[in-house]
Structure formats: structure tokens, C-alpha cells
Coordinates of C-alpha atoms and ligand atoms in Angstrom, one line a residue:
M66 CA 37.9 126.4 83.2
N67 CA 39.7 129.3 79.5
F68 CA 41.7 128.2 77.2
S69 CA 43.2 131.7 76.2
A70 CA 47.0 130.2 77.4
L71 CA 46.6 126.8 74.4
L72 CA 44.9 128.9 71.9
A73 CA 48.4 131.3 72.0
Q74 CA 49.9 127.7 70.4
H75 CA 48.5 129.0 67.2
P76 CA 48.3 132.0 65.2
V77 CA 44.9 130.4 63.8
F78 CA 42.9 131.2 66.8
E79 CA 43.8 134.7 67.1
L80 CA 43.1 135.4 63.5
V81 CA 39.7 134.3 63.5
K82 CA 38.9 136.3 66.6
K83 CA 40.0 139.3 64.5
S84 CA 38.1 138.3 61.6
A85 CA 34.7 137.8 63.6
H86 CA 35.6 140.9 64.9
S87 CA 36.3 143.0 61.8
L88 CA 32.4 141.5 60.6
G89 CA 30.9 142.0 63.8
I90 CA 30.0 138.3 64.8
E91 CA 30.5 135.3 66.9
A92 CA 33.0 132.8 65.9
Y93 CA 33.7 129.7 68.6
V94 CA 36.0 126.8 68.0
V95 CA 34.1 123.9 68.4
G96 CA 33.4 120.0 68.9
G97 CA 36.7 117.4 68.0
Y98 CA 39.1 119.5 68.4
V99 CA 38.1 121.2 71.7
R100 CA 37.6 117.5 73.4
D101 CA 41.3 116.7 71.4
L102 CA 42.6 119.9 73.4
I103 CA 41.7 118.9 76.9
L104 CA 42.1 115.3 76.5
K105 CA 45.7 116.5 75.1
R106 CA 45.4 114.3 72.2
P107 CA 46.7 115.9 68.6
S108 CA 44.2 117.1 66.4
K109 CA 44.7 118.4 62.5
D110 CA 41.0 119.7 62.4
I111 CA 39.4 122.2 63.4
D112 CA 35.9 123.4 63.6
F113 CA 34.6 126.9 64.0
V114 CA 31.2 127.8 64.3
C115 CA 30.0 131.5 64.1
V116 CA 26.3 133.3 64.2
G117 CA 26.3 133.8 61.1
S118 CA 28.2 133.0 57.6
G119 CA 30.1 130.3 58.0
I120 CA 31.5 131.2 54.3
D121 CA 31.5 134.8 55.0
L122 CA 34.2 133.9 58.4
A123 CA 35.6 131.8 56.1
K124 CA 37.1 134.2 53.3
E125 CA 37.8 136.6 56.0
V126 CA 40.3 134.1 58.1
A127 CA 41.5 133.0 54.0
A128 CA 41.8 136.9 53.3
N129 CA 44.2 137.8 56.5
I130 CA 45.9 134.0 56.6
G131 CA 46.6 135.7 53.0
S132 CA 45.9 132.6 50.6
K133 CA 43.1 132.1 48.7
K134 CA 44.3 129.0 47.2
K135 CA 43.4 126.7 49.3
F136 CA 39.5 127.9 50.3
Q137 CA 36.2 125.7 49.5
V138 CA 33.3 126.5 49.5
F139 CA 29.9 124.5 50.0
K140 CA 27.7 126.4 49.3
N141 CA 24.7 123.3 49.8
F142 CA 25.9 123.3 53.9
G143 CA 26.6 126.2 54.4
T144 CA 30.3 125.8 55.4
A145 CA 33.6 126.6 53.7
S146 CA 37.4 125.7 54.7
I147 CA 40.6 126.7 54.2
H148 CA 43.7 123.8 54.1
H149 CA 46.3 126.1 56.2
G150 CA 49.7 124.3 55.9
D151 CA 49.3 120.9 57.8
W152 CA 45.5 121.7 59.6
E153 CA 41.9 121.5 57.6
L154 CA 40.2 124.5 59.1
E155 CA 36.1 124.1 58.8
F156 CA 33.1 127.3 59.4
V157 CA 29.9 126.6 59.4
G158 CA 27.4 128.7 60.6
A159 CA 25.2 127.6 63.7
R160 CA 22.1 125.7 62.8
K161 CA 18.8 124.5 65.2
E162 CA 19.4 121.0 62.5
S163 CA 21.1 118.3 63.6
Y164 CA 24.4 118.8 62.1
Q165 CA 26.4 116.1 60.5
R166 CA 29.4 117.0 58.1
D167 CA 29.3 113.9 56.1
S168 CA 25.2 114.1 55.5
R169 CA 24.1 115.2 52.3
K170 CA 20.8 116.7 53.5
P171 CA 21.2 120.6 52.4
I172 CA 20.2 122.8 55.7
V173 CA 19.6 124.8 57.5
E174 CA 17.8 126.5 59.6
E175 CA 20.2 129.1 61.6
G176 CA 20.8 129.4 64.6
T177 CA 22.9 130.4 68.1
L178 CA 25.4 129.0 69.7
E179 CA 23.4 127.3 72.0
D180 CA 21.1 126.1 69.3
D181 CA 24.0 124.6 67.9
Q182 CA 25.8 122.6 70.2
N183 CA 22.3 121.3 71.2
R184 CA 21.8 119.2 68.2
R185 CA 25.6 117.8 68.1
D186 CA 25.9 113.8 69.0
F187 CA 27.4 113.7 72.4
T188 CA 28.4 116.0 75.3
I189 CA 32.0 115.3 74.7
N190 CA 31.4 117.0 71.6
A191 CA 29.7 120.0 71.8
L192 CA 31.8 122.0 73.9
A193 CA 32.6 125.2 72.3
I194 CA 36.1 127.9 73.8
S195 CA 34.5 131.2 72.8
L196 CA 37.0 133.4 70.7
N197 CA 35.1 136.9 71.1
E198 CA 37.3 139.4 72.8
E199 CA 34.9 139.6 76.0
N200 CA 35.5 136.0 77.2
Y201 CA 38.5 135.3 74.5
G202 CA 39.5 131.0 76.0
A203 CA 36.3 131.2 77.6
L204 CA 34.8 126.8 77.9
I205 CA 30.9 126.7 77.1
D206 CA 29.9 123.7 77.8
P207 CA 25.9 123.2 78.2
F208 CA 26.0 118.9 78.5
G209 CA 29.0 118.6 81.0
G210 CA 30.9 117.7 78.6
V211 CA 34.3 118.1 81.1
K212 CA 32.7 115.7 83.4
D213 CA 31.7 113.3 80.7
L214 CA 35.5 113.2 79.5
K215 CA 36.8 112.9 83.2
K216 CA 34.5 109.8 83.5
K217 CA 35.4 108.8 80.5
I218 CA 31.7 108.4 78.9
I219 CA 29.8 109.2 75.6
K220 CA 26.6 110.1 76.3
T221 CA 23.7 112.4 74.2
P222 CA 23.3 116.2 75.0
L223 CA 19.7 116.0 74.7
E224 CA 17.0 112.5 75.2
P225 CA 19.3 110.0 73.3
D226 CA 16.5 109.4 70.9
V227 CA 15.5 112.1 70.2
T228 CA 20.4 112.0 69.1
F229 CA 20.3 109.1 67.2
S230 CA 16.4 109.9 65.5
D231 CA 18.4 113.4 63.9
D232 CA 21.7 111.0 62.4
P233 CA 21.1 107.1 63.6
L234 CA 25.2 106.9 62.0
R235 CA 25.5 108.5 65.3
M236 CA 24.8 105.2 67.0
I237 CA 27.7 103.4 66.1
R238 CA 29.8 107.0 66.2
A239 CA 28.8 106.5 70.0
I240 CA 30.6 102.3 69.4
R241 CA 33.5 104.6 67.8
F242 CA 34.7 107.0 70.1
A243 CA 34.0 104.9 73.4
S244 CA 36.6 102.6 71.3
Q245 CA 39.3 105.1 70.2
L246 CA 38.5 107.0 73.7
N247 CA 38.7 103.9 76.4
F248 CA 35.1 105.2 77.5
D249 CA 32.1 103.7 78.0
I250 CA 28.8 104.7 77.4
A251 CA 26.3 106.1 79.1
P252 CA 23.6 103.3 80.1
N253 CA 20.4 105.2 78.8
T254 CA 22.1 106.2 75.8
F255 CA 23.5 101.9 74.9
D256 CA 20.1 101.7 75.5
S257 CA 18.4 103.8 73.0
I258 CA 20.7 101.8 70.2
I259 CA 19.5 98.9 71.4
K260 CA 16.0 100.9 70.6
N261 CA 16.9 102.4 67.8
A262 CA 19.1 99.8 65.7
E263 CA 16.6 99.0 63.3
R264 CA 17.3 102.5 62.1
L265 CA 20.5 102.3 60.9
K266 CA 18.8 100.6 57.8
I267 CA 18.6 104.2 56.4
I268 CA 22.3 105.4 57.0
S269 CA 24.4 104.1 54.0
A270 CA 27.3 101.9 53.7
E271 CA 29.6 104.6 52.8
R272 CA 28.8 106.1 56.5
I273 CA 28.9 102.7 57.7
T274 CA 31.6 101.6 56.3
D275 CA 34.3 104.6 57.1
E276 CA 33.1 104.3 61.5
L277 CA 33.6 100.6 61.0
N278 CA 37.1 101.3 60.0
K279 CA 37.8 103.6 62.3
I280 CA 36.8 101.1 64.7
I281 CA 39.5 98.9 63.3
L282 CA 42.2 100.8 63.2
T283 CA 42.0 100.9 67.3
E284 CA 44.2 99.6 70.2
K285 CA 41.9 97.0 70.6
P286 CA 39.1 96.7 68.4
S287 CA 37.4 93.7 69.8
Y288 CA 35.9 96.0 72.4
G289 CA 33.4 98.3 69.3
F290 CA 33.0 94.6 68.1
K291 CA 31.8 93.7 71.5
L292 CA 29.5 96.6 71.2
L293 CA 27.9 96.4 68.7
Y294 CA 27.0 93.3 68.5
H295 CA 25.6 93.9 72.1
A296 CA 23.8 96.7 70.4
Q297 CA 22.2 94.7 67.7
L298 CA 24.0 96.7 65.8
L299 CA 26.5 94.4 63.3
D300 CA 24.2 91.8 62.5
K301 CA 22.2 95.1 60.6
F302 CA 25.8 95.8 58.2
F303 CA 28.0 92.9 58.3
P304 CA 25.6 89.6 59.4
E305 CA 27.7 87.6 58.0
I306 CA 30.5 88.2 61.4
V307 CA 27.5 87.6 63.7
E308 CA 26.9 84.4 61.7
L309 CA 30.5 82.8 63.7
Q310 CA 28.9 82.7 66.8
G311 CA 28.2 80.2 68.6
V312 CA 29.2 77.4 69.7
D313 CA 27.7 73.3 68.2
E314 CA 28.2 70.6 70.3
K315 CA 27.6 67.1 69.7
N316 CA 29.3 63.6 70.9
G317 CA 30.8 65.5 72.9
F318 CA 32.3 67.3 70.0
K319 CA 33.0 71.4 70.6
H320 CA 34.5 73.5 68.2
K321 CA 35.2 76.9 69.5
D322 CA 33.1 80.5 69.1
N323 CA 34.3 81.9 65.9
F324 CA 33.3 85.3 66.3
Y325 CA 35.1 85.0 69.7
H326 CA 38.2 83.8 67.9
T327 CA 38.1 86.4 64.9
L328 CA 38.1 89.5 67.2
Q329 CA 41.0 87.4 69.9
V330 CA 42.7 88.0 66.2
L331 CA 42.0 90.8 65.4
D332 CA 43.3 91.9 68.6
N333 CA 46.3 90.6 68.0
T334 CA 47.1 92.0 64.2
A335 CA 46.4 95.3 66.1
E336 CA 49.2 94.9 68.5
Y337 CA 52.0 93.3 66.1
G338 CA 51.2 96.5 65.0
G339 CA 48.9 95.4 61.7
D340 CA 47.1 98.1 58.7
L341 CA 43.3 98.2 58.1
W342 CA 44.2 95.8 55.3
L343 CA 45.5 93.8 57.3
R344 CA 42.6 93.8 59.8
W345 CA 40.3 93.2 57.6
A346 CA 42.1 90.0 56.3
A347 CA 42.0 89.2 60.2
I348 CA 38.3 89.5 60.2
L349 CA 37.0 88.3 57.2
H350 CA 40.0 84.5 57.9
D351 CA 37.0 82.7 58.8
I352 CA 34.5 84.2 57.4
A353 CA 33.3 81.0 55.7
K354 CA 33.2 78.9 58.6
P355 CA 29.7 78.7 59.0
A356 CA 28.9 77.4 55.2
T357 CA 31.7 75.3 55.9
K358 CA 30.5 73.2 58.5
R359 CA 30.0 69.6 58.8
F360 CA 30.0 67.3 61.4
N361 CA 31.7 63.9 60.6
P362 CA 31.7 61.4 64.0
K363 CA 34.8 60.1 63.6
Q364 CA 36.8 64.4 63.8
G365 CA 33.7 66.4 64.5
W366 CA 33.0 69.3 63.6
T367 CA 35.2 70.6 60.2
F368 CA 35.6 73.8 57.8
H369 CA 37.4 72.2 54.8
G370 CA 37.7 74.6 52.4
H371 CA 36.5 77.9 54.5
E372 CA 39.8 80.0 53.2
D373 CA 38.6 78.8 49.5
K374 CA 34.9 79.9 49.4
G375 CA 36.1 82.4 52.4
A376 CA 38.1 84.4 49.7
R377 CA 34.9 83.8 48.0
M378 CA 32.9 85.6 49.7
V379 CA 35.4 88.6 50.2
P380 CA 34.4 90.8 47.1
K381 CA 30.7 90.3 48.0
I382 CA 30.9 91.5 51.6
F383 CA 33.8 94.6 50.4
K384 CA 31.3 95.6 47.3
R385 CA 28.2 95.8 49.5
M386 CA 29.8 97.7 52.8
K387 CA 31.9 100.1 49.2
L388 CA 35.0 99.0 50.3
P389 CA 37.3 99.9 47.8
L390 CA 37.7 97.2 44.9
N391 CA 41.2 97.2 43.8
E392 CA 44.5 95.4 45.4
K393 CA 43.3 96.1 48.8
M394 CA 40.8 94.0 48.5
K395 CA 42.9 90.6 46.4
Y396 CA 44.7 91.3 49.1
V397 CA 42.7 90.8 51.8
Q398 CA 41.3 88.0 49.2
K399 CA 44.7 86.3 48.8
L400 CA 45.6 86.3 52.7
V401 CA 42.0 84.7 53.4
L402 CA 42.9 82.2 51.1
L403 CA 46.6 81.4 52.6
H404 CA 45.7 82.1 56.2
L405 CA 46.5 77.2 56.9
R406 CA 49.2 76.9 54.4
P407 CA 51.8 78.0 56.6
I408 CA 50.5 76.0 59.4
P409 CA 52.3 72.4 57.8
L410 CA 55.2 74.0 56.4
V411 CA 55.9 73.9 60.2
R412 CA 57.3 70.2 60.4
D413 CA 60.3 68.9 59.6
N414 CA 59.9 67.2 56.5
I415 CA 58.2 69.7 54.7
T416 CA 59.4 69.5 51.4
D417 CA 61.6 73.2 49.6
N418 CA 59.1 72.7 47.3
A419 CA 55.7 73.0 49.2
V420 CA 57.8 76.2 50.8
R421 CA 58.8 77.5 47.8
R422 CA 55.4 77.5 46.2
L423 CA 54.0 79.9 49.0
L424 CA 56.7 82.3 48.9
F425 CA 55.6 82.2 45.0
E426 CA 51.8 82.7 45.8
A427 CA 52.6 85.3 48.4
G428 CA 54.9 87.6 46.8
D429 CA 55.7 90.4 48.3
D430 CA 52.3 90.0 51.1
I431 CA 54.3 86.8 52.6
E432 CA 55.6 88.8 55.8
D433 CA 51.7 90.3 56.8
L434 CA 50.2 86.6 56.0
M435 CA 52.8 85.1 58.4
T436 CA 52.0 87.7 61.0
L437 CA 48.4 87.0 60.1
C438 CA 48.8 83.3 61.4
R439 CA 50.6 84.4 64.0
A440 CA 47.6 86.2 65.2
D441 CA 45.4 83.1 64.6
V442 CA 47.2 81.6 67.2
T443 CA 44.4 81.3 70.1
S444 CA 44.5 79.5 73.1
K445 CA 44.2 80.3 76.4
N446 CA 47.4 78.1 77.1
M447 CA 51.0 80.8 76.8
N448 CA 52.3 78.0 76.2
K449 CA 50.8 76.0 73.5
V450 CA 51.0 80.3 72.0
K451 CA 54.3 81.0 72.8
Q452 CA 55.1 77.2 71.2
F453 CA 53.0 77.2 68.0
R454 CA 54.9 81.4 67.4
A455 CA 57.5 79.5 67.9
N456 CA 56.8 76.9 64.9
F457 CA 56.6 80.1 62.7
D458 CA 59.4 81.6 63.3
K459 CA 61.4 77.8 61.8
V460 CA 59.0 78.4 58.9
E461 CA 60.3 81.8 57.9
Q462 CA 64.3 80.4 59.1
K463 CA 63.3 77.9 56.4
M464 CA 61.3 80.2 53.9
K465 CA 64.4 82.6 54.0
E466 CA 67.1 79.7 52.5
V467 CA 65.2 78.7 50.0
E468 CA 64.6 82.0 48.8
E469 CA 68.0 83.2 48.7
N470 CA 68.7 80.0 47.0
D471 CA 65.9 80.3 44.4
Q472 CA 64.4 83.6 44.5
V473 CA 61.1 83.0 43.6
R474 CA 59.0 85.7 46.2
N475 CA 58.8 87.7 42.9
F476 CA 59.0 85.4 40.5
Q477 CA 60.0 86.9 37.1
P478 CA 60.0 84.0 34.2
P479 CA 64.2 83.7 33.3
V480 CA 63.0 82.4 30.3
S481 CA 60.9 85.5 28.5
G482 CA 58.1 84.5 25.1
E483 CA 59.6 86.1 22.8
D484 CA 63.3 83.8 24.2
I485 CA 61.2 81.2 22.8
M486 CA 59.5 82.9 20.1
K487 CA 63.5 83.2 18.8
A488 CA 64.0 79.7 20.1
F489 CA 62.2 77.9 17.6
D490 CA 61.1 80.5 15.2
L491 CA 57.3 80.8 16.0
S492 CA 54.7 83.6 16.3
P493 CA 52.7 84.0 19.2
C494 CA 50.7 80.4 20.1
K495 CA 49.6 78.8 22.7
E496 CA 52.7 76.1 22.9
I497 CA 54.8 79.4 24.0
G498 CA 52.1 79.7 27.5
I499 CA 52.7 75.9 27.9
I500 CA 56.5 76.3 27.4
K501 CA 56.9 79.1 29.7
S502 CA 54.0 77.4 32.5
E503 CA 56.8 73.8 32.4
I504 CA 59.4 76.1 33.3
K505 CA 57.9 78.4 36.0
E506 CA 56.5 74.2 37.5
A507 CA 60.2 72.9 37.0
I508 CA 61.2 75.7 39.1
L509 CA 59.1 75.6 41.9
D510 CA 59.2 72.1 42.1
G511 CA 62.8 72.1 42.2
E512 CA 64.0 70.2 39.4
I513 CA 65.9 72.9 37.6
Q514 CA 67.1 76.1 39.9
N515 CA 66.0 80.0 38.6
N516 CA 68.6 80.7 36.7
R517 CA 68.4 81.6 32.8
E518 CA 70.8 78.5 32.0
E519 CA 68.8 75.8 33.4
A520 CA 65.4 77.6 32.6
Y521 CA 66.7 78.0 28.2
E522 CA 67.9 74.6 28.6
Y523 CA 64.8 72.5 30.0
M524 CA 63.0 75.1 27.1
L525 CA 64.3 73.3 24.6
E526 CA 63.5 69.8 26.2
V527 CA 60.1 71.1 26.4
G528 CA 60.3 72.1 23.4
R529 CA 61.1 69.2 21.9
K530 CA 58.3 66.8 23.6
L531 CA 56.4 69.3 21.8
K532 CA 57.9 68.5 18.3
L533 CA 59.1 72.4 17.8
K534 CA 62.5 72.3 15.7
A535 CA 64.9 74.8 17.4
Q536 CA 66.4 77.1 15.3
Ligands
CTP55 N1 28.9 115.8 63.9 C1 27.1 115.1 65.0 N2 27.3 114.9 64.5 C2 27.5 113.5 63.5 C3 29.0 114.3 63.1 C4 29.4 114.9 63.3 O1 27.4 116.0 65.6 N3 26.8 113.1 62.6 C5 29.8 116.7 64.9 C6 30.0 117.1 66.3 O2 30.1 117.9 67.2 C7 31.7 116.3 66.1 C8 31.9 117.6 64.6 O3 30.4 117.2 64.0 O4 32.9 116.8 67.1 C9 32.7 116.8 64.1 O5 33.0 115.3 63.8 P1 33.6 114.8 62.6 O6 34.7 115.9 62.1 O7 32.7 113.6 62.4 O8 34.9 114.1 64.4 P2 35.3 114.2 65.2 O9 34.4 114.9 66.2 O10 35.9 116.1 64.7 O11 36.5 113.6 65.4 P3 37.2 112.8 64.5 O12 37.9 114.4 63.8 O13 38.1 112.0 65.4 O14 36.4 112.2 63.2

């Protein structure tokens, strides 16, 4: 197989060839870029390996590109990168040890291309294309990576126990690549994952979460989660979700398996085009079901308050998993907390107040909440699913009407604290907060309209009740 025609699509390959030649060293393009080139997947990261100093090669390439601005050296790791337009070019010297770009462990013992390929994670990631004059564009595929790409198989180049002990994160990476590419994992590779699952414990939460997020962002994330579960990896870093698995039966009452339900909801949000955080909300929406599960002889199994407890569990899970503790987390918490609220709004006799309150609480996340609710409808009976989802169309219509009238979605108090102070000649005091909150409640209850005139009148009324004197 010769790739020189494909390499011609990007001028950087000729440049690296020239640079390596002038330094008198061998250079190759390796890893994910080659894999994606064969799979015709777009890729913006190109990894180069040379038999010599990666930093020297990068320097030479940067000089040839004519820009040193976006050139970065990571001395400890013997690597350097160049940011070139949309492209991220990484240079490394061939090494004898495991190639772990994101590990903190400094390298390295220099090696040959063969050594380097031996120490990579999977056969499909151990492909190299020569950038040397004598065989420019030739594919070097010592482990049958192309064959595995065709067979859609994830397999380690060496004995899996060896490859995984070099870097146990690779066990999750195997599942990540299987999920992204819709591949299988070779049986002996998978057996080795089960055998070595405990070793995941030495891997940092950041690295695990990075891979997990990539799994979550795939087209059908349930596939990756099921693999993680069956490989006995999932419980090592996400025990709460594993707890959801299982069905209890008592006096003829059965509840659904909340693990598989959650995965279905996750797939549904993916199908709706949900981003990472909406998908996290799907993953966590029922997370407190095991903790709130009770048996009631009349009703059967109940999970009262699981939305509330679930929302309270989110920060701890985010913290442990090193997910961001910022507005993204608050968004996930909010959706978990509110995920049941649109359901009763389906009834015909529901008041505008309930709709208004939900709009107020969900704010701009209301559409995402409705997407989560639609995704949460899982049943084998497709007619039922259709009907329930159509009910949410009605709720949305109702929301639209209420919002047009009242604009509470991004509620701004129509009367400010300043207004209140002026009206009653007050300095800052707790009465101001009381009046503001009463006005808000009156608007949400539909007692007054959300406008300045009615709110001002109402403010005077509340003031009178509080025995304040209007100016
Ligand atoms: N690699 C490895 N072991 C790891 C991490 C990386 O052997 N624990 C090697 C693989 O050869 C991989 C290359 O380093 O192809 C680049 O790693 P990375 O950028 O993480 O993965 P890509 O294969 O480039 O895929 P993606 O860009 O989708 O992450």
C-alpha cells in the first residue's frame, strides 16, 4: 500500500520529509492520523515519529514553515508540537517504552520505529507511513492493523496483558475506540481487560473521565457503557451507575432495570443531538433511585424524591470524576432536579401557574429539559412512546402561550430594590427582600401580570401590610 497520493493533499508531509532529510534522520507519520486516513475520518492532529530527536525535527519543521510562534516544546517528554492553521502537529522521537502522550511519567529510552510501534496501544494505532525519500508513502504495518480495520477489530499489538500493564488506561481506550468506530474487541484482548480491571485504580480520574466523555459523545453511547460494565471496569470509577442495575420483584410487583433504562435515555439524548452535558444529565437523571427505593404493599416499588436526592449527588460525582464544578455542573443538577416536573403538566386541567413556575425555574434550559423528558420515555411499546412524546408537544404549546403572556422564563424583577427604597424611603433592610419576593410570587401565581404598573401597585400594597409609609 502506498499513500504518497494521499499525503500530497497536505503540504506538511513534504515539509517534514525535507526537514528530516536535512537532519539525516528517519521520519514517519504514525498513530491515529494514519488510522483515520484509511478510515476516511477527518482528523486535525498529526503525530510524527522520528528515529532521533523529535524536538530537533519539530524545530526544523517550524523553521521551514516560517513561523516559530506556535511552536511548543515539552522537554520532559521529548516531544514538541506546532500549531499550524487548524492543525496540531506533534513530534516525538521513537522510543522503547510505552507511548503515553497524556501520562506524567517522563520518558525515555530511544528506540527504532519497530520498538515504537511495539509499544503502542492497538494494532490499528500502530500504523506508520514513511516520509523518507527511499520509500516515501509506504505503509509500515507490522501487526496487521489494516486487516483489523477491515475486520473492525480492536486488538493489542503485543500480548494484551503486556500492553495493558504499560498503561491500564488503554483498557478504557479499547472500549472508547470500539464505541467511536463501532468495532468489536478481540476476545483475548477483552478477556485481558477483565483480568486486569483492578489495575485501573492506579489511573487518574482526569484521564479516565477524558476517555469516558469520548464514549458519551459517540453515536450510541450505551454500547461503550455496556462494554465497560461487562469488562468490570465501570464499577471501578462509577459505582453509582452500576448500582442502578438489577430488578427486584416482590408480591408480583417489579420495577424496571434502571441501568438499562438510563442507557436507553442516554442513547435517546444522543439521537436528539444532545451535547455532553445534556448526556450527563441523562446519565444522572435516575442516579438516586437505589438510594430512594422503597416497597409499598399497595403501590409496589417507589423512588420518591429521587430527583431531589439525585441533584444533590451530582456535585460529589462531578468532584470525584474531575468534571468541571462550574455552571455545567449546575445545569446537570438543574435538569436532574426538574426531570419529572413536565410530566403532570400534560393533564388538561393543569393551571398556568404550574407551567409558569417551571418556566421560571428552568429558564433558558427549558428546551433541554423537554428533550430529556422525551428521551426519558422508554418502552418496548412504540405506540405508547409516541403517545407520551406527543403529550409533551402539548406541554410545550402551553408553555409557549404562558411565556408569551408573562415572560417569566428569564425573570427580571419588574420593580427593583432601588424602586422599593425610594417608594418607602428605606435604607437597605430585610423588608426590601420580602417585598421583592412577594411580587415575584404574585407574578408566578398569576395574581398580577408581569409588568411594572401592576408590580408597583402590588409593592405599595405589600408595603402597607408591612406598615411602611409610602413617600
Ligand atoms: N497511544 C498509546 N497509548 C496510550 C495513548 C496513546 O499507545 N495510552 C498512542 C496510539 O498509537 C495513538 C497515539 O498514541 O494512536 C495518539 O494518541 P491519542 O491522540 O490519544 O489518540 P488518537 O489515536 O490520535 O485518537 P484521537 O485523536 O481520537 O484521540
